[in-house]
PDB file of C-alpha atoms in Angstrom:
ATOM      1  CA  UNK A  13     243.966  -7.270  19.096  1.00 43.00           C
ATOM      2  CA  UNK A  14     246.537 -10.047  19.605  1.00 41.00           C
ATOM      3  CA  UNK A  15     249.849  -9.462  21.369  1.00 41.00           C
ATOM      4  CA  UNK A  16     251.697  -9.723  18.044  1.00 41.00           C
ATOM      5  CA  UNK A  17     249.339  -7.273  16.321  1.00 44.00           C
ATOM      6  CA  UNK A  18     249.645  -4.836  19.225  1.00 42.00           C
ATOM      7  CA  UNK A  19     253.442  -4.966  19.061  1.00 46.00           C
ATOM      8  CA  UNK A  20     253.392  -4.357  15.295  1.00 48.00           C
ATOM      9  CA  UNK A  21     251.056  -1.378  15.712  1.00 50.00           C
ATOM     10  CA  UNK A  22     253.313   0.142  18.375  1.00 57.00           C
ATOM     11  CA  UNK A  23     256.352  -0.230  16.106  1.00 84.00           C
ATOM     12  CA  UNK A  24     254.629   1.292  13.065  1.00 92.00           C
ATOM     13  CA  UNK A  25     255.097   4.934  12.113  1.00 95.00           C
ATOM     14  CA  UNK A  26     252.555   4.482   9.315  1.00 97.00           C
ATOM     15  CA  UNK A  27     250.044   1.713   8.769  1.00 97.00           C
ATOM     16  CA  UNK A  28     247.670   1.219   5.839  1.00 97.00           C
ATOM     17  CA  UNK A  29     244.760  -1.209   6.126  1.00 97.00           C
ATOM     18  CA  UNK A  30     242.522  -2.001   3.137  1.00 96.00           C
ATOM     19  CA  UNK A  31     243.132   1.348   1.426  1.00 96.00           C
ATOM     20  CA  UNK A  32     241.405   2.075  -1.874  1.00 95.00           C
ATOM     21  CA  UNK A  33     242.713   5.132  -3.702  1.00 95.00           C
ATOM     22  CA  UNK A  34     242.844   6.517  -7.240  1.00 92.00           C
ATOM     23  CA  UNK A  35     241.992   9.400  -9.543  1.00 91.00           C
ATOM     24  CA  UNK A  36     238.396  10.118 -10.528  1.00 86.00           C
ATOM     25  CA  UNK A  37     237.000   6.754 -11.630  1.00 86.00           C
ATOM     26  CA  UNK A  38     240.389   5.095 -12.024  1.00 91.00           C
ATOM     27  CA  UNK A  39     241.398   3.007  -8.998  1.00 92.00           C
ATOM     28  CA  UNK A  40     245.178   2.696  -8.666  1.00 95.00           C
ATOM     29  CA  UNK A  41     245.417   0.788  -5.379  1.00 95.00           C
ATOM     30  CA  UNK A  42     242.676  -1.413  -3.963  1.00 93.00           C
ATOM     31  CA  UNK A  43     242.721  -3.092  -0.549  1.00 92.00           C
ATOM     32  CA  UNK A  44     246.293  -1.890   0.009  1.00 95.00           C
ATOM     33  CA  UNK A  45     247.761  -2.862   3.383  1.00 95.00           C
ATOM     34  CA  UNK A  46     251.297  -2.286   4.617  1.00 96.00           C
ATOM     35  CA  UNK A  47     253.355  -1.160   7.587  1.00 97.00           C
ATOM     36  CA  UNK A  48     256.235   1.318   7.650  1.00 97.00           C
ATOM     37  CA  UNK A  49     258.351   0.674  10.764  1.00 97.00           C
ATOM     38  CA  UNK A  50     259.116   3.627  13.017  1.00 96.00           C
ATOM     39  CA  UNK A  51     262.710   4.807  12.641  1.00 96.00           C
ATOM     40  CA  UNK A  52     263.234   2.856   9.414  1.00 97.00           C
ATOM     41  CA  UNK A  53     264.733   3.841   6.089  1.00 97.00           C
ATOM     42  CA  UNK A  54     261.937   2.446   3.942  1.00 98.00           C
ATOM     43  CA  UNK A  55     262.361   2.370   0.165  1.00 97.00           C
ATOM     44  CA  UNK A  56     259.409   1.708  -2.134  1.00 97.00           C
ATOM     45  CA  UNK A  57     260.246   0.185  -5.499  1.00 97.00           C
ATOM     46  CA  UNK A  58     258.271  -1.135  -8.439  1.00 96.00           C
ATOM     47  CA  UNK A  59     257.601  -0.499 -12.139  1.00 96.00           C
ATOM     48  CA  UNK A  60     256.212   2.765 -13.455  1.00 94.00           C
ATOM     49  CA  UNK A  61     252.515   3.355 -12.694  1.00 91.00           C
ATOM     50  CA  UNK A  62     252.379   0.635 -10.028  1.00 94.00           C
ATOM     51  CA  UNK A  63     250.986   3.003  -7.370  1.00 93.00           C
ATOM     52  CA  UNK A  64     254.081   4.149  -5.473  1.00 95.00           C
ATOM     53  CA  UNK A  65     253.481   7.903  -5.800  1.00 94.00           C
ATOM     54  CA  UNK A  66     249.710   7.506  -5.429  1.00 94.00           C
ATOM     55  CA  UNK A  67     250.247   5.769  -2.111  1.00 94.00           C
ATOM     56  CA  UNK A  68     252.568   8.542  -0.885  1.00 94.00           C
ATOM     57  CA  UNK A  69     250.026  11.203  -1.855  1.00 94.00           C
ATOM     58  CA  UNK A  70     247.333   9.358   0.062  1.00 95.00           C
ATOM     59  CA  UNK A  71     249.529   9.119   3.161  1.00 96.00           C
ATOM     60  CA  UNK A  72     250.243  12.864   2.929  1.00 94.00           C
ATOM     61  CA  UNK A  73     246.473  13.505   2.604  1.00 93.00           C
ATOM     62  CA  UNK A  74     246.921  15.213  -0.748  1.00 92.00           C
ATOM     63  CA  UNK A  75     244.853  12.516  -2.437  1.00 92.00           C
ATOM     64  CA  UNK A  76     241.715  11.375  -0.549  1.00 91.00           C
ATOM     65  CA  UNK A  77     241.377   7.633  -0.100  1.00 92.00           C
ATOM     66  CA  UNK A  78     237.977   6.083  -0.650  1.00 92.00           C
ATOM     67  CA  UNK A  79     238.023   3.317   1.933  1.00 94.00           C
ATOM     68  CA  UNK A  80     240.249   1.679   4.505  1.00 96.00           C
ATOM     69  CA  UNK A  81     242.410   3.494   7.036  1.00 96.00           C
ATOM     70  CA  UNK A  82     245.788   5.240   7.133  1.00 97.00           C
ATOM     71  CA  UNK A  83     247.268   5.607  10.600  1.00 97.00           C
ATOM     72  CA  UNK A  84     250.121   7.917  11.595  1.00 96.00           C
ATOM     73  CA  UNK A  85     251.475   6.823  14.976  1.00 95.00           C
ATOM     74  CA  UNK A  86     248.192   5.009  15.515  1.00 95.00           C
ATOM     75  CA  UNK A  87     246.014   8.035  14.686  1.00 95.00           C
ATOM     76  CA  UNK A  88     243.808   8.215  11.601  1.00 96.00           C
ATOM     77  CA  UNK A  89     245.304  10.905   9.371  1.00 95.00           C
ATOM     78  CA  UNK A  90     241.859  12.176   8.368  1.00 92.00           C
ATOM     79  CA  UNK A  91     241.336  13.241  11.999  1.00 94.00           C
ATOM     80  CA  UNK A  92     244.613  15.179  12.339  1.00 95.00           C
ATOM     81  CA  UNK A  93     244.347  18.978  11.890  1.00 93.00           C
ATOM     82  CA  UNK A  94     246.186  20.260   8.823  1.00 92.00           C
ATOM     83  CA  UNK A  95     248.798  22.266  10.721  1.00 90.00           C
ATOM     84  CA  UNK A  96     249.356  19.401  13.128  1.00 92.00           C
ATOM     85  CA  UNK A  97     249.885  16.980  10.256  1.00 94.00           C
ATOM     86  CA  UNK A  98     252.402  19.371   8.664  1.00 92.00           C
ATOM     87  CA  UNK A  99     254.521  19.285  11.839  1.00 93.00           C
ATOM     88  CA  UNK A 100     254.535  15.491  11.894  1.00 95.00           C
ATOM     89  CA  UNK A 101     254.886  14.534   8.238  1.00 95.00           C
ATOM     90  CA  UNK A 102     256.790  16.202   5.402  1.00 94.00           C
ATOM     91  CA  UNK A 103     256.376  15.403   1.706  1.00 93.00           C
ATOM     92  CA  UNK A 104     258.676  16.079  -1.225  1.00 93.00           C
ATOM     93  CA  UNK A 105     256.598  15.329  -4.364  1.00 90.00           C
ATOM     94  CA  UNK A 106     258.025  14.397  -7.761  1.00 86.00           C
ATOM     95  CA  UNK A 107     257.452  17.879  -9.136  1.00 80.00           C
ATOM     96  CA  UNK A 108     257.250  21.142  -7.225  1.00 79.00           C
ATOM     97  CA  UNK A 109     256.534  24.648  -8.475  1.00 79.00           C
ATOM     98  CA  UNK A 110     258.109  27.606  -6.719  1.00 83.00           C
ATOM     99  CA  UNK A 111     256.632  31.122  -6.698  1.00 85.00           C
ATOM    100  CA  UNK A 112     258.140  33.348  -9.376  1.00 88.00           C
ATOM    101  CA  UNK A 113     260.935  35.584  -8.134  1.00 92.00           C
ATOM    102  CA  UNK A 114     261.527  33.809  -4.812  1.00 95.00           C
ATOM    103  CA  UNK A 115     265.042  33.415  -3.459  1.00 96.00           C
ATOM    104  CA  UNK A 116     266.505  30.155  -2.174  1.00 96.00           C
ATOM    105  CA  UNK A 117     266.622  31.090   1.507  1.00 96.00           C
ATOM    106  CA  UNK A 118     263.029  32.332   1.412  1.00 95.00           C
ATOM    107  CA  UNK A 119     261.768  29.110  -0.175  1.00 96.00           C
ATOM    108  CA  UNK A 120     263.634  26.945   2.331  1.00 96.00           C
ATOM    109  CA  UNK A 121     262.232  29.165   5.081  1.00 95.00           C
ATOM    110  CA  UNK A 122     258.695  28.197   4.085  1.00 93.00           C
ATOM    111  CA  UNK A 123     259.402  24.872   5.692  1.00 93.00           C
ATOM    112  CA  UNK A 124     259.115  26.661   9.051  1.00 92.00           C
ATOM    113  CA  UNK A 125     255.501  27.828   8.474  1.00 88.00           C
ATOM    114  CA  UNK A 126     253.796  24.866  10.206  1.00 88.00           C
ATOM    115  CA  UNK A 127     255.741  25.663  13.395  1.00 84.00           C
ATOM    116  CA  UNK A 128     254.651  29.303  13.505  1.00 79.00           C
ATOM    117  CA  UNK A 129     251.415  30.710  14.828  1.00 68.00           C
ATOM    118  CA  UNK A 130     249.508  33.510  13.146  1.00 64.00           C
ATOM    119  CA  UNK A 131     251.279  36.197  15.165  1.00 62.00           C
ATOM    120  CA  UNK A 132     254.668  34.535  15.618  1.00 70.00           C
ATOM    121  CA  UNK A 133     257.711  36.358  14.309  1.00 79.00           C
ATOM    122  CA  UNK A 134     260.662  34.836  12.529  1.00 81.00           C
ATOM    123  CA  UNK A 135     263.080  33.767  15.251  1.00 87.00           C
ATOM    124  CA  UNK A 136     266.773  33.034  15.637  1.00 91.00           C
ATOM    125  CA  UNK A 137     265.810  29.370  15.968  1.00 91.00           C
ATOM    126  CA  UNK A 138     264.034  29.463  12.598  1.00 92.00           C
ATOM    127  CA  UNK A 139     267.069  31.154  11.063  1.00 93.00           C
ATOM    128  CA  UNK A 140     269.420  28.508  12.460  1.00 95.00           C
ATOM    129  CA  UNK A 141     267.267  25.597  11.277  1.00 94.00           C
ATOM    130  CA  UNK A 142     267.058  27.005   7.741  1.00 95.00           C
ATOM    131  CA  UNK A 143     270.828  27.542   7.674  1.00 95.00           C
ATOM    132  CA  UNK A 144     271.408  23.958   8.842  1.00 93.00           C
ATOM    133  CA  UNK A 145     269.055  22.588   6.182  1.00 93.00           C
ATOM    134  CA  UNK A 146     270.839  24.519   3.441  1.00 94.00           C
ATOM    135  CA  UNK A 147     274.251  23.417   4.698  1.00 92.00           C
ATOM    136  CA  UNK A 148     273.133  19.768   4.866  1.00 90.00           C
ATOM    137  CA  UNK A 149     271.995  19.862   1.231  1.00 91.00           C
ATOM    138  CA  UNK A 150     275.010  21.823   0.006  1.00 91.00           C
ATOM    139  CA  UNK A 151     273.168  24.961  -1.099  1.00 94.00           C
ATOM    140  CA  UNK A 152     274.393  27.556   1.420  1.00 95.00           C
ATOM    141  CA  UNK A 153     276.210  29.414  -1.338  1.00 96.00           C
ATOM    142  CA  UNK A 154     272.946  29.666  -3.288  1.00 96.00           C
ATOM    143  CA  UNK A 155     270.917  31.298  -0.498  1.00 95.00           C
ATOM    144  CA  UNK A 156     270.579  34.669  -2.241  1.00 95.00           C
ATOM    145  CA  UNK A 157     269.964  33.282  -5.726  1.00 96.00           C
ATOM    146  CA  UNK A 158     266.588  33.226  -7.431  1.00 96.00           C
ATOM    147  CA  UNK A 159     265.204  29.690  -7.585  1.00 95.00           C
ATOM    148  CA  UNK A 160     264.202  30.320 -11.232  1.00 93.00           C
ATOM    149  CA  UNK A 161     267.894  30.754 -12.141  1.00 93.00           C
ATOM    150  CA  UNK A 162     269.006  27.378 -10.810  1.00 93.00           C
ATOM    151  CA  UNK A 163     269.577  24.123 -12.631  1.00 90.00           C
ATOM    152  CA  UNK A 164     267.162  21.226 -12.147  1.00 88.00           C
ATOM    153  CA  UNK A 165     269.560  19.500  -9.759  1.00 88.00           C
ATOM    154  CA  UNK A 166     270.090  22.657  -7.705  1.00 91.00           C
ATOM    155  CA  UNK A 167     266.349  23.263  -7.459  1.00 90.00           C
ATOM    156  CA  UNK A 168     265.820  19.695  -6.291  1.00 90.00           C
ATOM    157  CA  UNK A 169     268.274  20.218  -3.438  1.00 91.00           C
ATOM    158  CA  UNK A 170     266.484  23.452  -2.495  1.00 93.00           C
ATOM    159  CA  UNK A 171     263.189  21.553  -2.186  1.00 93.00           C
ATOM    160  CA  UNK A 172     264.865  18.874  -0.085  1.00 92.00           C
ATOM    161  CA  UNK A 173     266.240  21.611   2.186  1.00 94.00           C
ATOM    162  CA  UNK A 174     262.735  23.052   2.602  1.00 94.00           C
ATOM    163  CA  UNK A 175     261.411  19.650   3.690  1.00 94.00           C
ATOM    164  CA  UNK A 176     264.316  19.270   6.129  1.00 93.00           C
ATOM    165  CA  UNK A 177     263.556  22.714   7.590  1.00 94.00           C
ATOM    166  CA  UNK A 178     260.041  21.472   8.313  1.00 94.00           C
ATOM    167  CA  UNK A 179     261.619  19.197  10.966  1.00 93.00           C
ATOM    168  CA  UNK A 180     259.007  16.457  10.824  1.00 94.00           C
ATOM    169  CA  UNK A 181     259.569  13.020  12.399  1.00 95.00           C
ATOM    170  CA  UNK A 182     258.444  11.384   9.131  1.00 96.00           C
ATOM    171  CA  UNK A 183     259.805  12.272   5.686  1.00 95.00           C
ATOM    172  CA  UNK A 184     258.042  11.151   2.495  1.00 96.00           C
ATOM    173  CA  UNK A 185     260.325  11.568  -0.514  1.00 96.00           C
ATOM    174  CA  UNK A 186     259.071  10.811  -4.011  1.00 95.00           C
ATOM    175  CA  UNK A 187     262.062  10.200  -6.278  1.00 93.00           C
ATOM    176  CA  UNK A 188     264.216  12.893  -4.610  1.00 92.00           C
ATOM    177  CA  UNK A 189     267.317  11.995  -6.634  1.00 91.00           C
ATOM    178  CA  UNK A 190     265.687  12.944  -9.955  1.00 86.00           C
ATOM    179  CA  UNK A 191     267.795  15.466 -11.944  1.00 84.00           C
ATOM    180  CA  UNK A 192     270.810  14.945  -9.656  1.00 89.00           C
ATOM    181  CA  UNK A 193     274.231  13.770 -10.784  1.00 91.00           C
ATOM    182  CA  UNK A 194     275.560  10.601  -9.183  1.00 93.00           C
ATOM    183  CA  UNK A 195     277.582  12.465  -6.538  1.00 92.00           C
ATOM    184  CA  UNK A 196     274.550  14.362  -5.280  1.00 90.00           C
ATOM    185  CA  UNK A 197     272.358  11.258  -5.518  1.00 93.00           C
ATOM    186  CA  UNK A 198     274.547   9.380  -3.084  1.00 93.00           C
ATOM    187  CA  UNK A 199     275.054  12.506  -0.997  1.00 91.00           C
ATOM    188  CA  UNK A 200     271.299  12.853  -0.442  1.00 91.00           C
ATOM    189  CA  UNK A 201     270.814   9.157   0.247  1.00 94.00           C
ATOM    190  CA  UNK A 202     273.583   9.340   2.855  1.00 93.00           C
ATOM    191  CA  UNK A 203     271.985  12.471   4.325  1.00 91.00           C
ATOM    192  CA  UNK A 204     268.653  10.690   4.773  1.00 93.00           C
ATOM    193  CA  UNK A 205     270.442   7.817   6.517  1.00 94.00           C
ATOM    194  CA  UNK A 206     272.128  10.286   8.869  1.00 91.00           C
ATOM    195  CA  UNK A 207     268.748  11.833   9.698  1.00 89.00           C
ATOM    196  CA  UNK A 208     267.302   8.404  10.425  1.00 92.00           C
ATOM    197  CA  UNK A 209     270.246   7.337  12.568  1.00 92.00           C
ATOM    198  CA  UNK A 210     271.108  10.544  14.417  1.00 89.00           C
ATOM    199  CA  UNK A 211     267.701  12.266  14.709  1.00 87.00           C
ATOM    200  CA  UNK A 212     265.439   9.188  14.814  1.00 89.00           C
ATOM    201  CA  UNK A 213     263.537  10.220  11.694  1.00 92.00           C
ATOM    202  CA  UNK A 214     261.445   7.775   9.703  1.00 96.00           C
ATOM    203  CA  UNK A 215     262.434   8.039   6.041  1.00 96.00           C
ATOM    204  CA  UNK A 216     260.094   6.791   3.299  1.00 97.00           C
ATOM    205  CA  UNK A 217     261.546   7.124  -0.183  1.00 97.00           C
ATOM    206  CA  UNK A 218     260.375   6.125  -3.658  1.00 97.00           C
ATOM    207  CA  UNK A 219     263.316   5.074  -5.814  1.00 95.00           C
ATOM    208  CA  UNK A 220     263.718   3.645  -9.301  1.00 93.00           C
ATOM    209  CA  UNK A 221     267.334   2.588  -8.798  1.00 95.00           C
ATOM    210  CA  UNK A 222     267.091  -0.915  -7.327  1.00 96.00           C
ATOM    211  CA  UNK A 223     270.709  -1.021  -6.211  1.00 97.00           C
ATOM    212  CA  UNK A 224     270.481   2.289  -4.386  1.00 97.00           C
ATOM    213  CA  UNK A 225     267.317   1.095  -2.664  1.00 97.00           C
ATOM    214  CA  UNK A 226     268.942  -2.173  -1.614  1.00 97.00           C
ATOM    215  CA  UNK A 227     272.062  -0.401  -0.403  1.00 96.00           C
ATOM    216  CA  UNK A 228     270.393   2.179   1.824  1.00 97.00           C
ATOM    217  CA  UNK A 229     267.022   0.797   2.875  1.00 97.00           C
ATOM    218  CA  UNK A 230     266.524  -1.072   6.117  1.00 96.00           C
ATOM    219  CA  UNK A 231     263.004  -1.944   4.958  1.00 97.00           C
ATOM    220  CA  UNK A 232     261.933  -2.487   1.364  1.00 97.00           C
ATOM    221  CA  UNK A 233     258.396  -2.443  -0.051  1.00 98.00           C
ATOM    222  CA  UNK A 234     257.992  -3.941  -3.532  1.00 97.00           C
ATOM    223  CA  UNK A 235     254.851  -2.966  -5.460  1.00 97.00           C
ATOM    224  CA  UNK A 236     253.260  -4.145  -8.687  1.00 96.00           C
ATOM    225  CA  UNK A 237     249.864  -3.277 -10.198  1.00 94.00           C
ATOM    226  CA  UNK A 238     248.732  -1.262  -7.158  1.00 94.00           C
ATOM    227  CA  UNK A 239     249.530  -3.987  -4.631  1.00 95.00           C
ATOM    228  CA  UNK A 240     252.380  -4.939  -2.323  1.00 96.00           C
ATOM    229  CA  UNK A 241     254.218  -7.980  -3.647  1.00 97.00           C
ATOM    230  CA  UNK A 242     256.499  -8.356  -0.646  1.00 97.00           C
ATOM    231  CA  UNK A 243     258.178  -6.319   2.092  1.00 97.00           C
ATOM    232  CA  UNK A 244     261.110  -6.752   4.430  1.00 97.00           C
ATOM    233  CA  UNK A 245     264.890  -6.300   4.672  1.00 97.00           C
ATOM    234  CA  UNK A 246     266.486  -6.160   1.189  1.00 97.00           C
ATOM    235  CA  UNK A 247     268.841  -9.037   1.975  1.00 96.00           C
ATOM    236  CA  UNK A 248     265.867 -11.278   2.704  1.00 96.00           C
ATOM    237  CA  UNK A 249     263.474 -10.433  -0.124  1.00 97.00           C
ATOM    238  CA  UNK A 250     265.507  -9.485  -3.212  1.00 97.00           C
ATOM    239  CA  UNK A 251     265.860 -12.536  -5.418  1.00 97.00           C
ATOM    240  CA  UNK A 252     266.324 -13.169  -9.103  1.00 97.00           C
ATOM    241  CA  UNK A 253     262.801 -14.595  -9.229  1.00 97.00           C
ATOM    242  CA  UNK A 254     261.300 -11.478  -7.608  1.00 97.00           C
ATOM    243  CA  UNK A 255     263.006  -9.054  -9.988  1.00 97.00           C
ATOM    244  CA  UNK A 256     262.023 -11.079 -13.034  1.00 96.00           C
ATOM    245  CA  UNK A 257     258.415 -11.337 -11.831  1.00 96.00           C
ATOM    246  CA  UNK A 258     258.038  -7.635 -10.963  1.00 97.00           C
ATOM    247  CA  UNK A 259     260.163  -6.059 -13.712  1.00 96.00           C
ATOM    248  CA  UNK A 260     260.317  -8.836 -16.339  1.00 95.00           C
ATOM    249  CA  UNK A 261     264.092  -8.472 -16.086  1.00 95.00           C
ATOM    250  CA  UNK A 262     266.268 -11.595 -16.095  1.00 95.00           C
ATOM    251  CA  UNK A 263     269.148 -10.870 -13.747  1.00 96.00           C
ATOM    252  CA  UNK A 264     271.748 -12.138 -11.334  1.00 97.00           C
ATOM    253  CA  UNK A 265     271.905 -11.087  -7.687  1.00 97.00           C
ATOM    254  CA  UNK A 266     275.394 -10.595  -6.288  1.00 97.00           C
ATOM    255  CA  UNK A 267     276.683  -9.030  -3.087  1.00 97.00           C
ATOM    256  CA  UNK A 268     277.668  -5.358  -3.248  1.00 96.00           C
ATOM    257  CA  UNK A 269     281.450  -5.458  -2.644  1.00 95.00           C
ATOM    258  CA  UNK A 270     281.237  -2.327  -0.474  1.00 94.00           C
ATOM    259  CA  UNK A 271     278.218  -3.081   1.721  1.00 94.00           C
ATOM    260  CA  UNK A 272     277.243  -6.695   1.133  1.00 95.00           C
ATOM    261  CA  UNK A 273     273.746  -5.589   0.096  1.00 96.00           C
ATOM    262  CA  UNK A 274     272.112  -7.450  -2.803  1.00 97.00           C
ATOM    263  CA  UNK A 275     273.014  -5.968  -6.174  1.00 97.00           C
ATOM    264  CA  UNK A 276     270.950  -6.514  -9.320  1.00 97.00           C
ATOM    265  CA  UNK A 277     272.968  -7.297 -12.443  1.00 96.00           C
ATOM    266  CA  UNK A 278     270.844  -7.579 -15.626  1.00 95.00           C
ATOM    267  CA  UNK A 279     271.654 -10.618 -17.694  1.00 93.00           C
ATOM    268  CA  UNK A 280     273.094 -10.034 -21.144  1.00 85.00           C
ATOM    269  CA  UNK A 281     270.511 -10.347 -23.874  1.00 76.00           C
ATOM    270  CA  UNK A 282     271.281 -12.095 -27.163  1.00 68.00           C
ATOM    271  CA  UNK A 283     273.011  -9.730 -29.556  1.00 65.00           C
ATOM    272  CA  UNK A 284     270.815  -8.679 -32.467  1.00 60.00           C
ATOM    273  CA  UNK A 285     272.075  -9.000 -36.001  1.00 60.00           C
ATOM    274  CA  UNK A 286     273.625  -6.062 -37.842  1.00 66.00           C
ATOM    275  CA  UNK A 287     271.393  -3.203 -38.871  1.00 62.00           C
ATOM    276  CA  UNK A 288     271.139  -3.039 -42.647  1.00 65.00           C
TER     277      UNK A 288
END
């Protein structure tokens, strides 16, 4: 391995090399290779059905990959014991089903299971971590409520709190802002940045909102048709040509007046004639 390759491997929280993954006979990603830098806020963007969620499921070992390798801190994930993997990597999927009749605090508390042995009792530390996770996601006042009674946005924040309570160095978040109003969307995105900055977490998030991704991500991965088109800092890779190629969306790129990050502005389309 060259000096450059060694340095890249040491800086990578997750590395995929030649990964082939899909469902039954349908291959979604073939020969997929990418690096997620340790301590980064990595956003994955791309059109629907381009392989973003499939890739996350493969990294989390929910979906077996057929060839290639996926390394977590340099270790092949297939060789990591299940409980050990659950203490190192947390996943929030697009859709999650909670047990019927479970209360918010109990569901969030399930995030502590990977840290407990068979005979371990619930501790004051577990209690404190769950309380902190609920406070961070703004659901402390919902702790005694049944999850079934909550709105879609409230339930989404409960699931995020459960993943936070898992206390893993790496967080995989598949469209976590779905169902949330704009205030809670930005609140969660800010929360993930705080975790990255203050607790040295590696955040990997799938987003559909290009401007949110460009605003918060330190590292951007752009996918199309099961492959990586480009990757790097948003300010370096987001161009009008890229967005039109990947999304077939003519646009302008301007600087976000608040952060200076690239902002995608769709170009006005010709006005259609009156409907008769």
